[in-house]
Amino acid sequence: MAGRAGPLSAAAILLCGIVAATETAGGPPEVHDRRWLPPDSRLVQDALPPERLTVAAGAHGLVELGRLAFRSPEILGGNARLSGIACQTCHGNGGANADLFIPGLSDRPGRVDVAHRLWNPMADDGVDRPLEIPSLQGVADNAPYGTAVRMGSLRDFTRRVIVVEFAGREPRPDLLDALVEYQLALAAPGADAVSETARDEGAADLPRYLAVLRRALEAEDAPLADLVSRMVRAALGRMAARPAADALPYADWARTVAAVARQAEAGDFAPARDTLAGFSAAVAAAPAANGG
């Protein structure tokens, strides 16, 4: 196959910071385009497919942890993480983002080169090879997994995507298990689903995220509580930055979640659980977080 085209401009990759935010009069921060990607990159999907799961929402702890991690750039590395890219970016609600386009890595929307130095210089294969972004709906029955590399184990392939393709840190075994469980729970098109929603991530997801944090505290696992806290706070930031964000105290909520993690880090798990219980009750009472 042909070699790569000319290198991406360093300025295209290193312009400014991750996300530039400025306060707008009477509204949430204005979040500008990510600056760690080439100009004219497009990550946003026009229309997300419904999220259809074969398990009831909130009923499976690993699935819920995996769902949160699937939406978090925290698990990836390098420019992907800095650009706010998560599994959800390419596979919105388990589908395929047919609108994603990154100049120099895509030949048309819905295709991207995942073996490129922009993601991981150590995994660059030196070949221009944009590949179709696959849907993950029904992935449980679609082995082997992957397009550039075919693997028989979804767990091994998920790890490869994180560590090799996107230069992430080695994931905790339980986090990797959770990501696999979430993917396995994605119903195939046309198949029956126990839980279905057409909603993108919003305030109504927060109680489920807090339940993930509660399980980490119950296990007295401070590193997991810290990781989940960071993922939840990032999710709150995404919720606050939505064009039609609910009028909720996201910044205050994020500070409370951070305080819970600090208590856990200090070994004060009982006070951390009490803080979280009170906070969860307050969140549940907020109209937009109670089914909105």
PDB file of C-alpha atoms in Angstrom:
ATOM      1  CA  MET A   1       0.000   0.000   0.000  1.00  0.00           C
ATOM      2  CA  ALA A   2       1.092   3.593  -0.489  1.00  0.00           C
ATOM      3  CA  GLY A   3       3.121   5.363   2.170  1.00  0.00           C
ATOM      4  CA  ARG A   4       1.728   8.161   4.213  1.00  0.00           C
ATOM      5  CA  ALA A   5       1.089  11.613   2.870  1.00  0.00           C
ATOM      6  CA  GLY A   6       3.141  14.518   4.264  1.00  0.00           C
ATOM      7  CA  PRO A   7       3.263  14.845   8.058  1.00  0.00           C
ATOM      8  CA  LEU A   8       0.594  16.751   9.888  1.00  0.00           C
ATOM      9  CA  SER A   9       1.610  20.277  10.787  1.00  0.00           C
ATOM     10  CA  ALA A  10       2.910  20.494  14.327  1.00  0.00           C
ATOM     11  CA  ALA A  11       0.787  23.596  14.752  1.00  0.00           C
ATOM     12  CA  ALA A  12      -2.283  21.564  13.820  1.00  0.00           C
ATOM     13  CA  ILE A  13      -1.614  19.187  16.677  1.00  0.00           C
ATOM     14  CA  LEU A  14      -0.251  21.519  19.328  1.00  0.00           C
ATOM     15  CA  LEU A  15      -2.410  24.610  18.927  1.00  0.00           C
ATOM     16  CA  CYS A  16      -3.485  26.070  22.243  1.00  0.00           C
ATOM     17  CA  GLY A  17      -4.821  23.594  24.816  1.00  0.00           C
ATOM     18  CA  ILE A  18      -7.267  20.753  24.961  1.00  0.00           C
ATOM     19  CA  VAL A  19     -10.436  22.782  25.245  1.00  0.00           C
ATOM     20  CA  ALA A  20     -10.606  26.548  25.501  1.00  0.00           C
ATOM     21  CA  ALA A  21     -13.488  27.656  27.694  1.00  0.00           C
ATOM     22  CA  THR A  22     -14.795  31.156  28.330  1.00  0.00           C
ATOM     23  CA  GLU A  23     -17.721  32.255  30.440  1.00  0.00           C
ATOM     24  CA  THR A  24     -20.756  33.392  28.500  1.00  0.00           C
ATOM     25  CA  ALA A  25     -23.208  35.869  29.981  1.00  0.00           C
ATOM     26  CA  GLY A  26     -25.809  34.020  31.997  1.00  0.00           C
ATOM     27  CA  GLY A  27     -24.873  30.579  30.661  1.00  0.00           C
ATOM     28  CA  PRO A  28     -22.436  27.670  30.901  1.00  0.00           C
ATOM     29  CA  PRO A  29     -18.845  27.920  29.661  1.00  0.00           C
ATOM     30  CA  GLU A  30     -18.489  28.054  25.896  1.00  0.00           C
ATOM     31  CA  VAL A  31     -16.413  25.067  24.817  1.00  0.00           C
ATOM     32  CA  HIS A  32     -14.508  25.585  21.578  1.00  0.00           C
ATOM     33  CA  ASP A  33     -13.288  22.959  19.136  1.00  0.00           C
ATOM     34  CA  ARG A  34     -10.571  20.639  20.338  1.00  0.00           C
ATOM     35  CA  ARG A  35      -7.137  21.974  19.356  1.00  0.00           C
ATOM     36  CA  TRP A  36      -5.074  18.814  19.469  1.00  0.00           C
ATOM     37  CA  LEU A  37      -6.471  17.569  16.154  1.00  0.00           C
ATOM     38  CA  PRO A  38      -5.954  18.909  12.610  1.00  0.00           C
ATOM     39  CA  PRO A  39      -8.161  21.875  11.621  1.00  0.00           C
ATOM     40  CA  ASP A  40     -11.613  20.924  10.299  1.00  0.00           C
ATOM     41  CA  SER A  41     -11.670  17.688  12.290  1.00  0.00           C
ATOM     42  CA  ARG A  42     -15.153  16.549  13.119  1.00  0.00           C
ATOM     43  CA  LEU A  43     -15.946  14.271  16.054  1.00  0.00           C
ATOM     44  CA  VAL A  44     -19.613  14.982  16.725  1.00  0.00           C
ATOM     45  CA  GLN A  45     -22.166  12.520  15.433  1.00  0.00           C
ATOM     46  CA  ASP A  46     -25.263  14.110  13.877  1.00  0.00           C
ATOM     47  CA  ALA A  47     -27.726  11.561  15.224  1.00  0.00           C
ATOM     48  CA  LEU A  48     -26.919   8.969  17.850  1.00  0.00           C
ATOM     49  CA  PRO A  49     -28.649   5.605  17.572  1.00  0.00           C
ATOM     50  CA  PRO A  50     -30.613   4.517  20.639  1.00  0.00           C
ATOM     51  CA  GLU A  51     -28.584   2.787  23.304  1.00  0.00           C
ATOM     52  CA  ARG A  52     -30.101  -0.699  23.504  1.00  0.00           C
ATOM     53  CA  LEU A  53     -28.882  -3.030  26.245  1.00  0.00           C
ATOM     54  CA  THR A  54     -29.673  -6.663  27.018  1.00  0.00           C
ATOM     55  CA  VAL A  55     -29.598  -5.880  30.763  1.00  0.00           C
ATOM     56  CA  ALA A  56     -31.743  -3.536  32.808  1.00  0.00           C
ATOM     57  CA  ALA A  57     -30.269  -0.069  33.331  1.00  0.00           C
ATOM     58  CA  GLY A  58     -28.432   0.051  36.652  1.00  0.00           C
ATOM     59  CA  ALA A  59     -28.858  -3.658  37.374  1.00  0.00           C
ATOM     60  CA  HIS A  60     -25.345  -4.844  36.509  1.00  0.00           C
ATOM     61  CA  GLY A  61     -22.459  -3.151  38.317  1.00  0.00           C
ATOM     62  CA  LEU A  62     -19.761  -4.087  35.802  1.00  0.00           C
ATOM     63  CA  VAL A  63     -21.905  -2.965  32.877  1.00  0.00           C
ATOM     64  CA  GLU A  64     -22.471   0.417  34.530  1.00  0.00           C
ATOM     65  CA  LEU A  65     -18.752   0.864  35.249  1.00  0.00           C
ATOM     66  CA  GLY A  66     -18.037  -0.106  31.643  1.00  0.00           C
ATOM     67  CA  ARG A  67     -20.654   2.313  30.366  1.00  0.00           C
ATOM     68  CA  LEU A  68     -19.045   5.158  32.287  1.00  0.00           C
ATOM     69  CA  ALA A  69     -15.545   4.207  31.118  1.00  0.00           C
ATOM     70  CA  PHE A  70     -16.776   3.841  27.520  1.00  0.00           C
ATOM     71  CA  ARG A  71     -17.746   7.521  27.620  1.00  0.00           C
ATOM     72  CA  SER A  72     -14.566   8.705  29.314  1.00  0.00           C
ATOM     73  CA  PRO A  73     -11.382   9.945  27.574  1.00  0.00           C
ATOM     74  CA  GLU A  74      -9.692   9.052  30.877  1.00  0.00           C
ATOM     75  CA  ILE A  75      -8.953   5.494  29.758  1.00  0.00           C
ATOM     76  CA  LEU A  76      -7.121   6.527  26.566  1.00  0.00           C
ATOM     77  CA  GLY A  77      -3.806   8.348  26.187  1.00  0.00           C
ATOM     78  CA  GLY A  78      -1.907  10.888  24.115  1.00  0.00           C
ATOM     79  CA  ASN A  79      -3.742  13.136  21.675  1.00  0.00           C
ATOM     80  CA  ALA A  80      -6.927  11.059  21.897  1.00  0.00           C
ATOM     81  CA  ARG A  81      -7.296  11.800  25.590  1.00  0.00           C
ATOM     82  CA  LEU A  82      -6.240  15.431  25.196  1.00  0.00           C
ATOM     83  CA  SER A  83      -8.824  15.873  22.433  1.00  0.00           C
ATOM     84  CA  GLY A  84     -11.648  14.502  24.550  1.00  0.00           C
ATOM     85  CA  ILE A  85     -11.978  11.333  22.466  1.00  0.00           C
ATOM     86  CA  ALA A  86     -13.550   8.294  24.108  1.00  0.00           C
ATOM     87  CA  CYS A  87     -14.883   4.966  22.854  1.00  0.00           C
ATOM     88  CA  GLN A  88     -18.255   6.721  22.647  1.00  0.00           C
ATOM     89  CA  THR A  89     -16.821   9.213  20.130  1.00  0.00           C
ATOM     90  CA  CYS A  90     -16.386   6.576  17.425  1.00  0.00           C
ATOM     91  CA  HIS A  91     -19.098   4.196  18.634  1.00  0.00           C
ATOM     92  CA  GLY A  92     -21.927   6.412  19.882  1.00  0.00           C
ATOM     93  CA  ASN A  93     -24.236   4.261  22.036  1.00  0.00           C
ATOM     94  CA  GLY A  94     -22.532   1.258  20.479  1.00  0.00           C
ATOM     95  CA  GLY A  95     -23.180   2.270  16.875  1.00  0.00           C
ATOM     96  CA  ALA A  96     -20.733   3.633  14.310  1.00  0.00           C
ATOM     97  CA  ASN A  97     -20.004   7.353  13.957  1.00  0.00           C
ATOM     98  CA  ALA A  98     -20.494   7.845  10.224  1.00  0.00           C
ATOM     99  CA  ASP A  99     -19.769  11.588  10.590  1.00  0.00           C
ATOM    100  CA  LEU A 100     -16.305  11.407  12.174  1.00  0.00           C
ATOM    101  CA  PHE A 101     -13.637  12.925   9.931  1.00  0.00           C
ATOM    102  CA  ILE A 102     -10.012  13.829  10.716  1.00  0.00           C
ATOM    103  CA  PRO A 103      -8.018  15.371   7.852  1.00  0.00           C
ATOM    104  CA  GLY A 104      -4.916  13.326   7.134  1.00  0.00           C
ATOM    105  CA  LEU A 105      -6.371  10.259   8.840  1.00  0.00           C
ATOM    106  CA  SER A 106      -9.747   9.947   7.070  1.00  0.00           C
ATOM    107  CA  ASP A 107     -10.428   9.561   3.358  1.00  0.00           C
ATOM    108  CA  ARG A 108     -14.144  10.118   3.937  1.00  0.00           C
ATOM    109  CA  PRO A 109     -16.488  10.473   6.924  1.00  0.00           C
ATOM    110  CA  GLY A 110     -16.868   7.363   9.041  1.00  0.00           C
ATOM    111  CA  ARG A 111     -13.344   6.129   8.368  1.00  0.00           C
ATOM    112  CA  VAL A 112     -10.099   6.747  10.279  1.00  0.00           C
ATOM    113  CA  ASP A 113      -6.532   5.439  10.430  1.00  0.00           C
ATOM    114  CA  VAL A 114      -5.997   3.992  13.929  1.00  0.00           C
ATOM    115  CA  ALA A 115      -2.344   3.016  13.324  1.00  0.00           C
ATOM    116  CA  HIS A 116      -1.180   6.618  12.977  1.00  0.00           C
ATOM    117  CA  ARG A 117       1.468   8.540  14.913  1.00  0.00           C
ATOM    118  CA  LEU A 118      -1.141  11.099  15.972  1.00  0.00           C
ATOM    119  CA  TRP A 119      -2.537   8.449  18.330  1.00  0.00           C
ATOM    120  CA  ASN A 120       0.581   6.480  19.233  1.00  0.00           C
ATOM    121  CA  PRO A 121       3.966   7.042  17.541  1.00  0.00           C
ATOM    122  CA  MET A 122       5.093   3.576  18.670  1.00  0.00           C
ATOM    123  CA  ALA A 123       2.180   1.913  16.855  1.00  0.00           C
ATOM    124  CA  ASP A 124       2.467   3.873  13.580  1.00  0.00           C
ATOM    125  CA  ASP A 125       2.629   1.347  10.720  1.00  0.00           C
ATOM    126  CA  GLY A 126       3.727   3.970   8.158  1.00  0.00           C
ATOM    127  CA  VAL A 127       0.795   3.216   5.871  1.00  0.00           C
ATOM    128  CA  ASP A 128      -2.207   5.358   4.944  1.00  0.00           C
ATOM    129  CA  ARG A 129      -5.014   3.011   5.907  1.00  0.00           C
ATOM    130  CA  PRO A 130      -8.302   4.618   6.952  1.00  0.00           C
ATOM    131  CA  LEU A 131     -10.693   1.900   8.093  1.00  0.00           C
ATOM    132  CA  GLU A 132     -14.460   1.862   8.445  1.00  0.00           C
ATOM    133  CA  ILE A 133     -15.586   2.506  12.015  1.00  0.00           C
ATOM    134  CA  PRO A 134     -17.543  -0.612  12.958  1.00  0.00           C
ATOM    135  CA  SER A 135     -20.718  -0.820  14.990  1.00  0.00           C
ATOM    136  CA  LEU A 136     -20.431  -2.625  18.315  1.00  0.00           C
ATOM    137  CA  GLN A 137     -24.111  -3.498  18.502  1.00  0.00           C
ATOM    138  CA  GLY A 138     -24.352  -7.262  18.736  1.00  0.00           C
ATOM    139  CA  VAL A 139     -20.572  -7.562  19.149  1.00  0.00           C
ATOM    140  CA  ALA A 140     -21.090 -10.595  21.393  1.00  0.00           C
ATOM    141  CA  ASP A 141     -21.816 -12.653  18.273  1.00  0.00           C
ATOM    142  CA  ASN A 142     -19.284 -11.032  15.950  1.00  0.00           C
ATOM    143  CA  ALA A 143     -15.925 -12.667  16.764  1.00  0.00           C
ATOM    144  CA  PRO A 144     -13.187 -12.292  15.659  1.00  0.00           C
ATOM    145  CA  TYR A 145     -12.874  -8.639  16.621  1.00  0.00           C
ATOM    146  CA  GLY A 146     -11.215  -5.685  14.915  1.00  0.00           C
ATOM    147  CA  THR A 147     -10.512  -4.556  11.380  1.00  0.00           C
ATOM    148  CA  ALA A 148      -6.797  -3.768  11.111  1.00  0.00           C
ATOM    149  CA  VAL A 149      -6.000  -6.636  13.491  1.00  0.00           C
ATOM    150  CA  ARG A 150      -8.329  -9.580  14.025  1.00  0.00           C
ATOM    151  CA  MET A 151      -8.433 -11.127  17.509  1.00  0.00           C
ATOM    152  CA  GLY A 152     -10.547 -13.876  18.964  1.00  0.00           C
ATOM    153  CA  SER A 153     -10.871 -12.357  22.437  1.00  0.00           C
ATOM    154  CA  LEU A 154     -12.923  -9.204  22.923  1.00  0.00           C
ATOM    155  CA  ARG A 155     -11.066  -8.570  26.176  1.00  0.00           C
ATOM    156  CA  ASP A 156      -7.662  -8.784  24.488  1.00  0.00           C
ATOM    157  CA  PHE A 157      -8.826  -6.622  21.616  1.00  0.00           C
ATOM    158  CA  THR A 158     -10.286  -3.966  23.937  1.00  0.00           C
ATOM    159  CA  ARG A 159      -6.970  -3.821  25.783  1.00  0.00           C
ATOM    160  CA  ARG A 160      -5.132  -3.475  22.481  1.00  0.00           C
ATOM    161  CA  VAL A 161      -7.309  -0.540  21.437  1.00  0.00           C
ATOM    162  CA  ILE A 162      -6.599   1.243  24.726  1.00  0.00           C
ATOM    163  CA  VAL A 163      -2.892   0.527  25.127  1.00  0.00           C
ATOM    164  CA  VAL A 164      -1.588   0.068  21.571  1.00  0.00           C
ATOM    165  CA  GLU A 165      -3.842   2.060  19.264  1.00  0.00           C
ATOM    166  CA  PHE A 166      -4.519   4.987  21.607  1.00  0.00           C
ATOM    167  CA  ALA A 167      -1.465   4.936  23.910  1.00  0.00           C
ATOM    168  CA  GLY A 168      -3.447   4.561  27.121  1.00  0.00           C
ATOM    169  CA  ARG A 169      -2.161   3.247  30.408  1.00  0.00           C
ATOM    170  CA  GLU A 170      -2.529  -0.442  31.183  1.00  0.00           C
ATOM    171  CA  PRO A 171      -6.130  -0.679  32.438  1.00  0.00           C
ATOM    172  CA  ARG A 172      -7.073  -2.262  35.725  1.00  0.00           C
ATOM    173  CA  PRO A 173      -8.317  -5.835  35.133  1.00  0.00           C
ATOM    174  CA  ASP A 174     -11.731  -5.029  36.591  1.00  0.00           C
ATOM    175  CA  LEU A 175     -12.049  -1.921  34.409  1.00  0.00           C
ATOM    176  CA  LEU A 176     -11.181  -3.978  31.345  1.00  0.00           C
ATOM    177  CA  ASP A 177     -13.744  -6.582  32.397  1.00  0.00           C
ATOM    178  CA  ALA A 178     -16.320  -3.814  32.789  1.00  0.00           C
ATOM    179  CA  LEU A 179     -15.674  -2.427  29.303  1.00  0.00           C
ATOM    180  CA  VAL A 180     -16.096  -5.909  27.876  1.00  0.00           C
ATOM    181  CA  GLU A 181     -19.333  -6.498  29.800  1.00  0.00           C
ATOM    182  CA  TYR A 182     -20.772  -3.225  28.527  1.00  0.00           C
ATOM    183  CA  GLN A 183     -19.929  -4.091  24.931  1.00  0.00           C
ATOM    184  CA  LEU A 184     -21.390  -7.591  25.324  1.00  0.00           C
ATOM    185  CA  ALA A 185     -24.595  -6.017  26.651  1.00  0.00           C
ATOM    186  CA  LEU A 186     -25.115  -3.956  23.479  1.00  0.00           C
ATOM    187  CA  ALA A 187     -28.059  -5.531  21.678  1.00  0.00           C
ATOM    188  CA  ALA A 188     -27.790  -6.411  18.002  1.00  0.00           C
ATOM    189  CA  PRO A 189     -29.959  -4.420  15.562  1.00  0.00           C
ATOM    190  CA  GLY A 190     -33.451  -5.866  15.597  1.00  0.00           C
ATOM    191  CA  ALA A 191     -32.815  -7.932  18.726  1.00  0.00           C
ATOM    192  CA  ASP A 192     -34.865  -7.522  21.872  1.00  0.00           C
ATOM    193  CA  ALA A 193     -33.502  -5.056  24.421  1.00  0.00           C
ATOM    194  CA  VAL A 194     -34.302  -4.863  28.126  1.00  0.00           C
ATOM    195  CA  SER A 195     -33.137  -1.250  28.397  1.00  0.00           C
ATOM    196  CA  GLU A 196     -33.419   1.278  25.601  1.00  0.00           C
ATOM    197  CA  THR A 197     -32.958   5.024  25.461  1.00  0.00           C
ATOM    198  CA  ALA A 198     -32.432   7.467  22.637  1.00  0.00           C
ATOM    199  CA  ARG A 199     -30.945  10.018  25.037  1.00  0.00           C
ATOM    200  CA  ASP A 200     -27.311  11.056  24.888  1.00  0.00           C
ATOM    201  CA  GLU A 201     -25.420  11.304  28.184  1.00  0.00           C
ATOM    202  CA  GLY A 202     -27.296  13.697  30.439  1.00  0.00           C
ATOM    203  CA  ALA A 203     -28.186  14.501  34.028  1.00  0.00           C
ATOM    204  CA  ALA A 204     -30.493  11.477  34.246  1.00  0.00           C
ATOM    205  CA  ASP A 205     -27.385   9.273  33.940  1.00  0.00           C
ATOM    206  CA  LEU A 206     -25.782  10.786  37.035  1.00  0.00           C
ATOM    207  CA  PRO A 207     -27.551   8.554  39.615  1.00  0.00           C
ATOM    208  CA  ARG A 208     -26.211   5.495  37.778  1.00  0.00           C
ATOM    209  CA  TYR A 209     -22.703   6.974  37.766  1.00  0.00           C
ATOM    210  CA  LEU A 210     -22.927   7.686  41.495  1.00  0.00           C
ATOM    211  CA  ALA A 211     -23.964   4.071  42.070  1.00  0.00           C
ATOM    212  CA  VAL A 212     -20.670   3.033  40.422  1.00  0.00           C
ATOM    213  CA  LEU A 213     -18.806   5.307  42.839  1.00  0.00           C
ATOM    214  CA  ARG A 214     -20.779   3.883  45.766  1.00  0.00           C
ATOM    215  CA  ARG A 215     -19.703   0.336  44.855  1.00  0.00           C
ATOM    216  CA  ALA A 216     -16.046   1.434  44.829  1.00  0.00           C
ATOM    217  CA  LEU A 217     -16.509   2.898  48.305  1.00  0.00           C
ATOM    218  CA  GLU A 218     -18.270  -0.209  49.562  1.00  0.00           C
ATOM    219  CA  ALA A 219     -15.294  -2.253  48.367  1.00  0.00           C
ATOM    220  CA  GLU A 220     -12.999   0.285  50.085  1.00  0.00           C
ATOM    221  CA  ASP A 221     -11.027   0.525  46.869  1.00  0.00           C
ATOM    222  CA  ALA A 222      -9.492   4.012  47.000  1.00  0.00           C
ATOM    223  CA  PRO A 223      -7.746   3.862  43.571  1.00  0.00           C
ATOM    224  CA  LEU A 224     -10.994   2.812  41.891  1.00  0.00           C
ATOM    225  CA  ALA A 225     -12.926   5.500  43.771  1.00  0.00           C
ATOM    226  CA  ASP A 226     -10.419   8.077  42.535  1.00  0.00           C
ATOM    227  CA  LEU A 227     -10.687   6.854  38.939  1.00  0.00           C
ATOM    228  CA  VAL A 228     -14.485   6.777  39.025  1.00  0.00           C
ATOM    229  CA  SER A 229     -14.543  10.209  40.646  1.00  0.00           C
ATOM    230  CA  ARG A 230     -12.438  11.648  37.829  1.00  0.00           C
ATOM    231  CA  MET A 231     -14.655  10.016  35.200  1.00  0.00           C
ATOM    232  CA  VAL A 232     -17.824  11.293  36.878  1.00  0.00           C
ATOM    233  CA  ARG A 233     -16.426  14.831  37.142  1.00  0.00           C
ATOM    234  CA  ALA A 234     -15.506  14.754  33.467  1.00  0.00           C
ATOM    235  CA  ALA A 235     -19.033  13.599  32.673  1.00  0.00           C
ATOM    236  CA  LEU A 236     -20.423  16.509  34.689  1.00  0.00           C
ATOM    237  CA  GLY A 237     -18.253  18.845  32.619  1.00  0.00           C
ATOM    238  CA  ARG A 238     -19.664  17.380  29.418  1.00  0.00           C
ATOM    239  CA  MET A 239     -23.200  17.765  30.727  1.00  0.00           C
ATOM    240  CA  ALA A 240     -22.599  21.402  31.697  1.00  0.00           C
ATOM    241  CA  ALA A 241     -21.132  22.161  28.257  1.00  0.00           C
ATOM    242  CA  ARG A 242     -24.124  20.863  26.318  1.00  0.00           C
ATOM    243  CA  PRO A 243     -25.845  23.593  24.268  1.00  0.00           C
ATOM    244  CA  ALA A 244     -29.132  23.007  26.106  1.00  0.00           C
ATOM    245  CA  ALA A 245     -27.652  22.156  29.507  1.00  0.00           C
ATOM    246  CA  ASP A 246     -30.057  21.781  32.402  1.00  0.00           C
ATOM    247  CA  ALA A 247     -29.947  24.551  35.010  1.00  0.00           C
ATOM    248  CA  LEU A 248     -28.211  22.338  37.556  1.00  0.00           C
ATOM    249  CA  PRO A 249     -25.233  23.118  39.846  1.00  0.00           C
ATOM    250  CA  TYR A 250     -22.764  20.955  37.931  1.00  0.00           C
ATOM    251  CA  ALA A 251     -19.686  22.722  39.295  1.00  0.00           C
ATOM    252  CA  ASP A 252     -20.850  22.276  42.891  1.00  0.00           C
ATOM    253  CA  TRP A 253     -21.684  18.649  42.180  1.00  0.00           C
ATOM    254  CA  ALA A 254     -18.211  18.076  40.749  1.00  0.00           C
ATOM    255  CA  ARG A 255     -16.656  19.531  43.905  1.00  0.00           C
ATOM    256  CA  THR A 256     -18.708  17.150  46.044  1.00  0.00           C
ATOM    257  CA  VAL A 257     -17.616  14.150  43.974  1.00  0.00           C
ATOM    258  CA  ALA A 258     -13.994  15.270  44.350  1.00  0.00           C
ATOM    259  CA  ALA A 259     -14.473  15.562  48.119  1.00  0.00           C
ATOM    260  CA  VAL A 260     -15.771  11.993  48.265  1.00  0.00           C
ATOM    261  CA  ALA A 261     -12.646  10.772  46.472  1.00  0.00           C
ATOM    262  CA  ARG A 262     -10.413  12.687  48.877  1.00  0.00           C
ATOM    263  CA  GLN A 263     -12.131  11.059  51.836  1.00  0.00           C
ATOM    264  CA  ALA A 264     -11.600   7.638  50.278  1.00  0.00           C
ATOM    265  CA  GLU A 265      -7.943   8.407  49.590  1.00  0.00           C
ATOM    266  CA  ALA A 266      -7.505   9.250  53.260  1.00  0.00           C
ATOM    267  CA  GLY A 267      -9.061   5.918  54.211  1.00  0.00           C
ATOM    268  CA  ASP A 268     -12.211   7.573  55.574  1.00  0.00           C
ATOM    269  CA  PHE A 269     -14.582   5.243  53.739  1.00  0.00           C
ATOM    270  CA  ALA A 270     -17.519   5.491  56.148  1.00  0.00           C
ATOM    271  CA  PRO A 271     -17.641   9.324  55.978  1.00  0.00           C
ATOM    272  CA  ALA A 272     -17.160   9.087  52.200  1.00  0.00           C
ATOM    273  CA  ARG A 273     -20.157   6.770  51.916  1.00  0.00           C
ATOM    274  CA  ASP A 274     -22.214   9.128  54.094  1.00  0.00           C
ATOM    275  CA  THR A 275     -21.228  12.129  51.954  1.00  0.00           C
ATOM    276  CA  LEU A 276     -22.116  10.249  48.797  1.00  0.00           C
ATOM    277  CA  ALA A 277     -25.439   9.034  50.212  1.00  0.00           C
ATOM    278  CA  GLY A 278     -26.513  12.580  51.038  1.00  0.00           C
ATOM    279  CA  PHE A 279     -25.342  13.849  47.685  1.00  0.00           C
ATOM    280  CA  SER A 280     -27.110  11.025  45.815  1.00  0.00           C
ATOM    281  CA  ALA A 281     -30.367  11.918  47.576  1.00  0.00           C
ATOM    282  CA  ALA A 282     -29.981  15.556  46.548  1.00  0.00           C
ATOM    283  CA  VAL A 283     -29.276  14.576  42.943  1.00  0.00           C
ATOM    284  CA  ALA A 284     -32.258  12.240  42.851  1.00  0.00           C
ATOM    285  CA  ALA A 285     -34.471  15.124  43.972  1.00  0.00           C
ATOM    286  CA  ALA A 286     -33.342  17.323  41.070  1.00  0.00           C
ATOM    287  CA  PRO A 287     -36.028  17.083  38.339  1.00  0.00           C
ATOM    288  CA  ALA A 288     -33.632  16.843  35.394  1.00  0.00           C
ATOM    289  CA  ALA A 289     -31.638  14.073  37.087  1.00  0.00           C
ATOM    290  CA  ASN A 290     -34.752  12.105  37.925  1.00  0.00           C
ATOM    291  CA  GLY A 291     -35.784  10.914  34.497  1.00  0.00           C
ATOM    292  CA  GLY A 292     -35.255  14.092  32.488  1.00  0.00           C
TER     293      GLY A 292
END
